[in-house]
Amino acid sequence: MILENMQQKINTILGGNYSAQIYFVLRDETYFKIKLVDIENQKTIPAIKTMFSDYLINQIVENEDLSLCELSTADERSNAIYCYDYDEYPEELGLFRNFDIKAAVRGDKFSFENDNLSKLHGYIIYLGSMEDGMVLFKKHYPISLIKRDAFLLGAIKSEKRFKKIDGDDIIRLNGSVQLMRLEDKIFVIDLKVLEQNFGFEKLIRQAADHTIQSIHEIGLIEDIQILRDAAEDISFSRKLSKVKNSSPILKLNISKEQIILFTKNTSVLSGKFKYSPDGNTIRLDTKKSKEAFLKLLNDSFLHSELTKLYYDARAKDNITESTQLEE
């Protein structure tokens, strides 16, 4: 699905006669369960529809600078949505992936007698009809739950004073979401939430291991164990995980000899690496050399045909492929 199709799909759903439902995702020690939330229909449901639709329109539909990328090749650009393209799905993501509105509406409702808001993990928001719609996920944080033993002071501007706001437990919501599902595609809006709350770290480490194995097969590094040790740090492992699918050097099977020659003869890489005594492998003995090595594999040192200068391009799209798609 390309970006324009996704934006059009959202527009179509929000432009029709759609409803909104919220489901609590409750987490026990070993499993998740969802419960339909009974929400007042006259004022609250319309406000919820407006809040989430405004967010989607502003952040996605009318965002002219937005990029749509594959999750496996996610880079450091800030204004992007990522399409989930891994073959595996963490167990924690399964509930969202398999959510079915026709089954959900027949499921259990949240019960104040039998359920506990302290187990609230997140929200599944459904916008659409029974035939067509979108599924959203919003992470819940304990700070957003105001318990009945707290004193909530509200500003009443019309009276120019503060008053106690009555009620039992109060949940504070805004329109931001971290995941979206359209048809059978999952789109990641917030990478950090995915990595920290859905068991995605395991897949990151697996992808990093595959990258290290590919590098080992080339014979490019003097001591491959250096990379394995560095991958214990999840931030470095995350960067490694992107290389296998995004590296033009690995995809095009650039030879070890070509890579070594490039590192020695390119001015922007001067002093970045040390080499084995025979000069045939790269020695990664500093943090800077490891970071430079990842940039090298991602072909991030770009040469301008106009200025003849080299640039460090952390986020880039393949212009040749884009042109072919447009044609």
mmCIF file of C-alpha atoms in Angstrom:
data_model
loop_
_atom_site.group_PDB
_atom_site.id
_atom_site.type_symbol
_atom_site.label_atom_id
_atom_site.label_comp_id
_atom_site.label_asym_id
_atom_site.label_seq_id
_atom_site.Cartn_x
_atom_site.Cartn_y
_atom_site.Cartn_z
ATOM 1 C CA MET A 1 0.000 0.000 0.000
ATOM 2 C CA ILE A 2 1.423 3.382 -0.993
ATOM 3 C CA LEU A 3 0.969 6.524 1.085
ATOM 4 C CA GLU A 4 -1.677 8.060 -1.162
ATOM 5 C CA ASN A 5 -3.801 4.906 -0.991
ATOM 6 C CA MET A 6 -3.568 4.855 2.795
ATOM 7 C CA GLN A 7 -4.572 8.514 3.041
ATOM 8 C CA GLN A 8 -7.483 7.948 0.657
ATOM 9 C CA LYS A 9 -8.643 4.917 2.647
ATOM 10 C CA ILE A 10 -8.678 6.926 5.884
ATOM 11 C CA ASN A 11 -10.533 9.743 4.132
ATOM 12 C CA THR A 12 -13.159 7.342 2.820
ATOM 13 C CA ILE A 13 -13.838 5.849 6.251
ATOM 14 C CA LEU A 14 -13.977 9.198 8.043
ATOM 15 C CA GLY A 15 -16.078 10.723 5.280
ATOM 16 C CA GLY A 16 -18.800 8.114 5.629
ATOM 17 C CA ASN A 17 -21.357 7.307 8.289
ATOM 18 C CA TYR A 18 -19.050 5.668 10.814
ATOM 19 C CA SER A 19 -19.207 4.839 14.489
ATOM 20 C CA ALA A 20 -16.560 4.735 17.210
ATOM 21 C CA GLN A 21 -15.964 2.073 19.820
ATOM 22 C CA ILE A 22 -13.310 1.777 22.503
ATOM 23 C CA TYR A 23 -12.073 -1.497 23.958
ATOM 24 C CA PHE A 24 -9.912 -1.758 27.054
ATOM 25 C CA VAL A 25 -6.883 -4.024 26.683
ATOM 26 C CA LEU A 26 -6.392 -5.529 30.146
ATOM 27 C CA ARG A 27 -3.199 -7.324 31.026
ATOM 28 C CA ASP A 28 -2.912 -10.081 33.580
ATOM 29 C CA GLU A 29 0.401 -11.709 34.360
ATOM 30 C CA THR A 30 0.287 -14.187 31.488
ATOM 31 C CA TYR A 31 -2.290 -12.974 28.956
ATOM 32 C CA PHE A 32 -4.240 -10.072 27.473
ATOM 33 C CA LYS A 33 -7.992 -9.689 27.160
ATOM 34 C CA ILE A 34 -10.186 -7.025 25.587
ATOM 35 C CA LYS A 35 -13.403 -5.616 26.989
ATOM 36 C CA LEU A 36 -15.886 -3.359 25.202
ATOM 37 C CA VAL A 37 -16.336 -0.069 27.048
ATOM 38 C CA ASP A 38 -19.878 1.214 27.552
ATOM 39 C CA ILE A 39 -19.636 4.942 26.739
ATOM 40 C CA GLU A 40 -22.328 7.597 26.970
ATOM 41 C CA ASN A 41 -23.652 8.136 23.452
ATOM 42 C CA GLN A 42 -25.001 11.693 23.308
ATOM 43 C CA LYS A 43 -21.910 13.810 23.987
ATOM 44 C CA THR A 44 -18.997 11.484 24.737
ATOM 45 C CA ILE A 45 -18.988 9.277 21.616
ATOM 46 C CA PRO A 46 -19.162 12.274 19.220
ATOM 47 C CA ALA A 47 -16.282 13.902 21.120
ATOM 48 C CA ILE A 48 -14.233 10.707 20.846
ATOM 49 C CA LYS A 49 -14.899 10.481 17.097
ATOM 50 C CA THR A 50 -13.823 14.082 16.611
ATOM 51 C CA MET A 51 -10.692 13.688 18.752
ATOM 52 C CA PHE A 52 -9.328 10.658 16.905
ATOM 53 C CA SER A 53 -10.441 11.735 13.425
ATOM 54 C CA ASP A 54 -8.785 15.139 13.892
ATOM 55 C CA TYR A 55 -5.549 13.406 14.871
ATOM 56 C CA LEU A 56 -5.617 11.122 11.814
ATOM 57 C CA ILE A 57 -6.419 13.955 9.437
ATOM 58 C CA ASN A 58 -3.733 16.284 10.815
ATOM 59 C CA GLN A 59 -0.982 13.698 11.272
ATOM 60 C CA ILE A 60 -1.577 11.499 8.224
ATOM 61 C CA VAL A 61 -4.143 12.626 5.662
ATOM 62 C CA GLU A 62 -3.093 16.282 5.370
ATOM 63 C CA ASN A 63 0.576 15.792 6.269
ATOM 64 C CA GLU A 64 2.348 16.684 3.010
ATOM 65 C CA ASP A 65 5.806 15.842 4.376
ATOM 66 C CA LEU A 66 4.883 12.371 5.626
ATOM 67 C CA SER A 67 6.833 9.337 4.404
ATOM 68 C CA LEU A 68 5.649 5.726 4.346
ATOM 69 C CA CYS A 69 8.482 3.243 4.831
ATOM 70 C CA GLU A 70 8.916 -0.441 5.566
ATOM 71 C CA LEU A 71 9.520 -1.200 9.227
ATOM 72 C CA SER A 72 12.456 -3.516 8.520
ATOM 73 C CA THR A 73 14.361 -0.621 6.916
ATOM 74 C CA ALA A 74 13.289 2.147 9.306
ATOM 75 C CA ASP A 75 15.801 4.982 9.443
ATOM 76 C CA GLU A 76 16.097 8.124 11.536
ATOM 77 C CA ARG A 77 13.581 10.336 9.740
ATOM 78 C CA SER A 78 11.068 11.812 12.180
ATOM 79 C CA ASN A 79 8.006 12.383 9.989
ATOM 80 C CA ALA A 80 7.262 8.831 8.896
ATOM 81 C CA ILE A 81 4.879 5.916 9.288
ATOM 82 C CA TYR A 82 6.188 2.369 9.005
ATOM 83 C CA CYS A 83 4.407 -0.558 7.386
ATOM 84 C CA TYR A 84 4.950 -3.754 9.382
ATOM 85 C CA ASP A 85 6.736 -6.110 6.998
ATOM 86 C CA TYR A 86 8.259 -8.723 9.311
ATOM 87 C CA ASP A 87 7.164 -12.326 8.781
ATOM 88 C CA GLU A 88 6.816 -12.897 12.525
ATOM 89 C CA TYR A 89 4.515 -11.147 14.964
ATOM 90 C CA PRO A 90 5.271 -10.877 18.691
ATOM 91 C CA GLU A 91 2.585 -12.459 20.849
ATOM 92 C CA GLU A 92 1.743 -9.065 22.343
ATOM 93 C CA LEU A 93 0.924 -7.742 18.867
ATOM 94 C CA GLY A 94 -1.368 -10.652 18.054
ATOM 95 C CA LEU A 95 -4.408 -9.244 19.857
ATOM 96 C CA PHE A 96 -4.280 -6.093 17.745
ATOM 97 C CA ARG A 97 -3.504 -7.962 14.530
ATOM 98 C CA ASN A 98 -6.386 -10.408 14.989
ATOM 99 C CA PHE A 99 -8.978 -7.937 16.261
ATOM 100 C CA ASP A 100 -12.299 -8.546 14.500
ATOM 101 C CA ILE A 101 -15.097 -6.039 15.022
ATOM 102 C CA LYS A 102 -17.882 -8.570 14.372
ATOM 103 C CA ALA A 103 -16.547 -10.854 17.093
ATOM 104 C CA ALA A 104 -15.599 -8.014 19.428
ATOM 105 C CA VAL A 105 -19.095 -6.511 19.612
ATOM 106 C CA ARG A 106 -20.372 -9.874 20.846
ATOM 107 C CA GLY A 107 -17.643 -10.133 23.464
ATOM 108 C CA ASP A 108 -17.582 -9.192 27.122
ATOM 109 C CA LYS A 109 -18.062 -5.642 28.296
ATOM 110 C CA PHE A 110 -15.867 -4.008 30.891
ATOM 111 C CA SER A 111 -17.344 -4.647 34.329
ATOM 112 C CA PHE A 112 -16.646 -2.411 37.293
ATOM 113 C CA GLU A 113 -17.393 -5.373 39.550
ATOM 114 C CA ASN A 114 -15.202 -7.988 37.846
ATOM 115 C CA ASP A 115 -12.485 -5.977 36.058
ATOM 116 C CA ASN A 116 -9.779 -3.716 37.417
ATOM 117 C CA LEU A 117 -8.570 -0.491 35.796
ATOM 118 C CA SER A 118 -5.180 -1.004 37.410
ATOM 119 C CA LYS A 119 -4.632 -3.764 34.803
ATOM 120 C CA LEU A 120 -5.331 -1.401 31.907
ATOM 121 C CA HIS A 121 -2.576 -1.783 29.300
ATOM 122 C CA GLY A 122 -3.998 0.089 26.337
ATOM 123 C CA TYR A 123 -6.982 0.881 24.151
ATOM 124 C CA ILE A 124 -8.201 -0.526 20.867
ATOM 125 C CA ILE A 125 -10.237 2.094 19.040
ATOM 126 C CA TYR A 126 -12.429 1.085 16.125
ATOM 127 C CA LEU A 127 -13.606 3.716 13.651
ATOM 128 C CA GLY A 128 -15.910 2.567 10.881
ATOM 129 C CA SER A 129 -18.912 0.413 10.086
ATOM 130 C CA MET A 130 -19.414 -3.327 10.489
ATOM 131 C CA GLU A 131 -18.294 -3.765 6.875
ATOM 132 C CA ASP A 132 -15.288 -1.455 6.726
ATOM 133 C CA GLY A 133 -13.168 0.457 9.196
ATOM 134 C CA MET A 134 -9.796 0.996 10.822
ATOM 135 C CA VAL A 135 -8.358 -0.319 14.065
ATOM 136 C CA LEU A 136 -6.177 1.916 16.231
ATOM 137 C CA PHE A 137 -4.070 1.168 19.294
ATOM 138 C CA LYS A 138 -3.273 3.630 22.044
ATOM 139 C CA LYS A 139 -0.917 2.800 24.907
ATOM 140 C CA HIS A 140 -2.198 3.483 28.423
ATOM 141 C CA TYR A 141 0.134 4.917 31.045
ATOM 142 C CA PRO A 142 -0.620 4.852 34.790
ATOM 143 C CA ILE A 143 -0.285 8.632 34.945
ATOM 144 C CA SER A 144 -3.409 8.870 32.750
ATOM 145 C CA LEU A 145 -5.562 7.123 35.358
ATOM 146 C CA ILE A 146 -6.719 9.360 38.190
ATOM 147 C CA LYS A 147 -7.963 7.180 41.026
ATOM 148 C CA ARG A 148 -10.950 8.010 43.170
ATOM 149 C CA ASP A 149 -8.716 8.728 46.186
ATOM 150 C CA ALA A 150 -7.114 11.642 44.293
ATOM 151 C CA PHE A 151 -8.442 15.192 44.423
ATOM 152 C CA LEU A 152 -9.144 16.549 40.930
ATOM 153 C CA LEU A 153 -9.279 20.341 40.758
ATOM 154 C CA GLY A 154 -10.848 21.787 37.620
ATOM 155 C CA ALA A 155 -10.502 25.327 36.286
ATOM 156 C CA ILE A 156 -13.973 26.859 35.699
ATOM 157 C CA LYS A 157 -13.069 29.888 33.592
ATOM 158 C CA SER A 158 -16.640 31.205 33.372
ATOM 159 C CA GLU A 159 -16.720 31.490 37.164
ATOM 160 C CA LYS A 160 -13.058 32.499 37.431
ATOM 161 C CA ARG A 161 -12.416 29.865 40.067
ATOM 162 C CA PHE A 162 -11.423 26.242 40.637
ATOM 163 C CA LYS A 163 -13.819 23.491 41.667
ATOM 164 C CA LYS A 164 -13.546 19.851 42.628
ATOM 165 C CA ILE A 165 -14.522 17.594 39.721
ATOM 166 C CA ASP A 166 -16.701 14.782 40.966
ATOM 167 C CA GLY A 167 -16.474 11.184 39.789
ATOM 168 C CA ASP A 168 -14.859 7.890 40.615
ATOM 169 C CA ASP A 169 -11.805 6.832 38.615
ATOM 170 C CA ILE A 170 -11.038 9.210 35.736
ATOM 171 C CA ILE A 171 -9.129 8.338 32.548
ATOM 172 C CA ARG A 172 -7.384 11.110 30.671
ATOM 173 C CA LEU A 173 -7.324 10.609 26.886
ATOM 174 C CA ASN A 174 -6.015 12.465 23.869
ATOM 175 C CA GLY A 175 -6.257 11.595 20.193
ATOM 176 C CA SER A 176 -2.734 10.294 19.589
ATOM 177 C CA VAL A 177 -2.322 6.618 18.679
ATOM 178 C CA GLN A 178 0.718 4.426 18.113
ATOM 179 C CA LEU A 179 -0.560 1.712 15.758
ATOM 180 C CA MET A 180 -3.109 1.615 12.960
ATOM 181 C CA ARG A 181 -4.538 -1.314 11.005
ATOM 182 C CA LEU A 182 -6.108 -0.817 7.602
ATOM 183 C CA GLU A 183 -7.408 -3.971 5.921
ATOM 184 C CA ASP A 184 -4.682 -6.526 6.662
ATOM 185 C CA LYS A 185 -1.818 -4.041 7.003
ATOM 186 C CA ILE A 186 -0.398 -2.777 10.298
ATOM 187 C CA PHE A 187 1.172 0.676 10.325
ATOM 188 C CA VAL A 188 3.481 1.809 13.097
ATOM 189 C CA ILE A 189 3.132 5.466 14.023
ATOM 190 C CA ASP A 190 5.322 5.387 17.143
ATOM 191 C CA LEU A 191 8.364 3.098 16.930
ATOM 192 C CA LYS A 192 9.321 3.439 20.596
ATOM 193 C CA VAL A 193 5.964 2.155 21.820
ATOM 194 C CA LEU A 194 6.224 -0.851 19.493
ATOM 195 C CA GLU A 195 9.709 -1.734 20.701
ATOM 196 C CA GLN A 196 9.054 -1.196 24.389
ATOM 197 C CA ASN A 197 5.583 -2.690 24.812
ATOM 198 C CA PHE A 198 4.960 -5.399 22.218
ATOM 199 C CA GLY A 199 7.830 -7.834 22.635
ATOM 200 C CA PHE A 200 9.372 -6.466 19.448
ATOM 201 C CA GLU A 201 12.870 -6.429 20.951
ATOM 202 C CA LYS A 202 13.176 -10.171 20.302
ATOM 203 C CA LEU A 203 12.648 -9.664 16.561
ATOM 204 C CA ILE A 204 15.165 -6.808 16.553
ATOM 205 C CA ARG A 205 17.819 -9.054 18.069
ATOM 206 C CA GLN A 206 17.038 -11.861 15.610
ATOM 207 C CA ALA A 207 17.411 -9.478 12.652
ATOM 208 C CA ALA A 208 20.672 -8.164 14.126
ATOM 209 C CA ASP A 209 21.995 -11.738 14.366
ATOM 210 C CA HIS A 210 21.151 -12.310 10.686
ATOM 211 C CA THR A 211 23.033 -9.130 9.763
ATOM 212 C CA ILE A 212 26.090 -10.216 11.738
ATOM 213 C CA GLN A 213 26.035 -13.607 10.003
ATOM 214 C CA SER A 214 25.917 -11.936 6.569
ATOM 215 C CA ILE A 215 28.884 -9.727 7.496
ATOM 216 C CA HIS A 216 30.757 -12.776 8.797
ATOM 217 C CA GLU A 217 30.212 -14.614 5.500
ATOM 218 C CA ILE A 218 31.828 -11.742 3.592
ATOM 219 C CA GLY A 219 34.888 -11.915 5.837
ATOM 220 C CA LEU A 220 34.977 -8.137 6.181
ATOM 221 C CA ILE A 221 35.686 -7.845 9.919
ATOM 222 C CA GLU A 222 38.882 -8.934 11.643
ATOM 223 C CA ASP A 223 37.000 -10.158 14.736
ATOM 224 C CA ILE A 224 33.252 -10.741 14.266
ATOM 225 C CA GLN A 225 32.834 -11.273 18.018
ATOM 226 C CA ILE A 226 33.271 -7.514 18.420
ATOM 227 C CA LEU A 227 29.964 -6.980 16.608
ATOM 228 C CA ARG A 228 28.255 -9.745 18.584
ATOM 229 C CA ASP A 229 29.301 -8.110 21.841
ATOM 230 C CA ALA A 230 28.215 -4.660 20.657
ATOM 231 C CA ALA A 231 24.801 -6.074 19.708
ATOM 232 C CA GLU A 232 24.100 -6.772 23.389
ATOM 233 C CA ASP A 233 23.246 -3.064 23.551
ATOM 234 C CA ILE A 234 19.696 -2.828 22.190
ATOM 235 C CA SER A 235 20.323 0.572 20.582
ATOM 236 C CA PHE A 236 23.205 -0.858 18.537
ATOM 237 C CA SER A 237 21.245 -4.041 17.875
ATOM 238 C CA ARG A 238 18.408 -1.908 16.501
ATOM 239 C CA LYS A 239 20.770 -0.254 14.025
ATOM 240 C CA LEU A 240 22.215 -3.612 13.005
ATOM 241 C CA SER A 241 18.751 -5.056 12.443
ATOM 242 C CA LYS A 242 18.055 -2.542 9.664
ATOM 243 C CA VAL A 243 21.209 -3.358 7.704
ATOM 244 C CA LYS A 244 20.238 -6.804 6.370
ATOM 245 C CA ASN A 245 17.204 -5.500 4.460
ATOM 246 C CA SER A 246 18.304 -1.945 3.684
ATOM 247 C CA SER A 247 22.012 -2.208 2.853
ATOM 248 C CA PRO A 248 22.664 -1.691 -0.885
ATOM 249 C CA ILE A 249 26.133 -3.124 -0.314
ATOM 250 C CA LEU A 250 24.789 -6.454 0.926
ATOM 251 C CA LYS A 251 21.957 -6.546 -1.614
ATOM 252 C CA LEU A 252 24.299 -5.906 -4.557
ATOM 253 C CA ASN A 253 26.925 -8.350 -3.254
ATOM 254 C CA ILE A 254 29.705 -5.764 -3.313
ATOM 255 C CA SER A 255 32.952 -7.643 -2.763
ATOM 256 C CA LYS A 256 35.064 -7.341 0.357
ATOM 257 C CA GLU A 257 37.940 -6.024 -1.732
ATOM 258 C CA GLN A 258 35.814 -3.209 -3.178
ATOM 259 C CA ILE A 259 34.567 -2.221 0.272
ATOM 260 C CA ILE A 260 38.060 -2.174 1.802
ATOM 261 C CA LEU A 261 39.401 -0.137 -1.125
ATOM 262 C CA PHE A 262 36.544 2.351 -0.745
ATOM 263 C CA THR A 263 37.247 2.873 2.965
ATOM 264 C CA LYS A 264 40.927 3.522 2.276
ATOM 265 C CA ASN A 265 40.528 5.842 -0.713
ATOM 266 C CA THR A 266 37.496 7.924 0.275
ATOM 267 C CA SER A 267 38.367 11.181 2.020
ATOM 268 C CA VAL A 268 35.267 11.267 4.217
ATOM 269 C CA LEU A 269 36.303 7.906 5.723
ATOM 270 C CA SER A 270 39.887 8.938 6.375
ATOM 271 C CA GLY A 271 40.898 7.829 9.871
ATOM 272 C CA LYS A 272 37.578 6.104 10.572
ATOM 273 C CA PHE A 273 38.967 2.570 10.482
ATOM 274 C CA LYS A 274 42.014 0.563 11.370
ATOM 275 C CA TYR A 275 42.897 -2.647 9.572
ATOM 276 C CA SER A 276 44.398 -6.055 10.206
ATOM 277 C CA PRO A 277 48.176 -6.346 9.640
ATOM 278 C CA ASP A 278 47.634 -7.634 6.096
ATOM 279 C CA GLY A 279 45.142 -4.807 5.384
ATOM 280 C CA ASN A 280 42.436 -7.204 4.220
ATOM 281 C CA THR A 281 39.917 -6.823 7.056
ATOM 282 C CA ILE A 282 38.524 -3.929 9.098
ATOM 283 C CA ARG A 283 39.318 -3.674 12.789
ATOM 284 C CA LEU A 284 36.478 -2.300 14.919
ATOM 285 C CA ASP A 285 38.152 -1.239 18.142
ATOM 286 C CA THR A 286 36.228 1.934 19.027
ATOM 287 C CA LYS A 287 32.595 2.988 19.307
ATOM 288 C CA LYS A 288 33.100 5.527 16.508
ATOM 289 C CA SER A 289 34.500 2.887 14.162
ATOM 290 C CA LYS A 290 31.486 0.636 14.807
ATOM 291 C CA GLU A 291 29.058 3.469 14.083
ATOM 292 C CA ALA A 292 30.983 4.391 10.924
ATOM 293 C CA PHE A 293 30.907 0.752 9.836
ATOM 294 C CA LEU A 294 27.106 0.652 10.046
ATOM 295 C CA LYS A 295 26.898 3.843 7.981
ATOM 296 C CA LEU A 296 29.267 2.284 5.465
ATOM 297 C CA LEU A 297 27.046 -0.785 5.066
ATOM 298 C CA ASN A 298 23.986 1.434 4.676
ATOM 299 C CA ASP A 299 25.808 3.380 1.942
ATOM 300 C CA SER A 300 25.247 6.576 3.926
ATOM 301 C CA PHE A 301 28.338 8.357 2.598
ATOM 302 C CA LEU A 302 26.857 9.883 -0.546
ATOM 303 C CA HIS A 303 28.767 11.720 -3.247
ATOM 304 C CA SER A 304 27.231 14.752 -4.930
ATOM 305 C CA GLU A 305 27.646 14.731 -8.698
ATOM 306 C CA LEU A 306 27.259 18.518 -8.651
ATOM 307 C CA THR A 307 29.625 19.617 -5.881
ATOM 308 C CA LYS A 308 31.832 16.506 -5.828
ATOM 309 C CA LEU A 309 31.470 16.519 -2.031
ATOM 310 C CA TYR A 310 30.543 13.618 0.262
ATOM 311 C CA TYR A 311 27.584 13.779 2.631
ATOM 312 C CA ASP A 312 26.362 11.699 5.557
ATOM 313 C CA ALA A 313 22.764 10.839 4.571
ATOM 314 C CA ARG A 314 21.017 9.115 7.480
ATOM 315 C CA ALA A 315 17.635 8.951 5.754
ATOM 316 C CA LYS A 316 17.334 8.408 2.023
ATOM 317 C CA ASP A 317 15.053 6.979 -0.622
ATOM 318 C CA ASN A 318 16.163 5.266 -3.798
ATOM 319 C CA ILE A 319 15.409 7.867 -6.481
ATOM 320 C CA THR A 320 15.853 5.383 -9.324
ATOM 321 C CA GLU A 321 13.239 3.006 -7.902
ATOM 322 C CA SER A 322 10.876 5.895 -7.147
ATOM 323 C CA THR A 323 11.155 7.170 -10.722
ATOM 324 C CA GLN A 324 10.421 3.733 -12.142
ATOM 325 C CA LEU A 325 7.327 3.410 -9.947
ATOM 326 C CA GLU A 326 6.018 6.792 -11.083
ATOM 327 C CA GLU A 327 6.521 5.875 -14.728
#
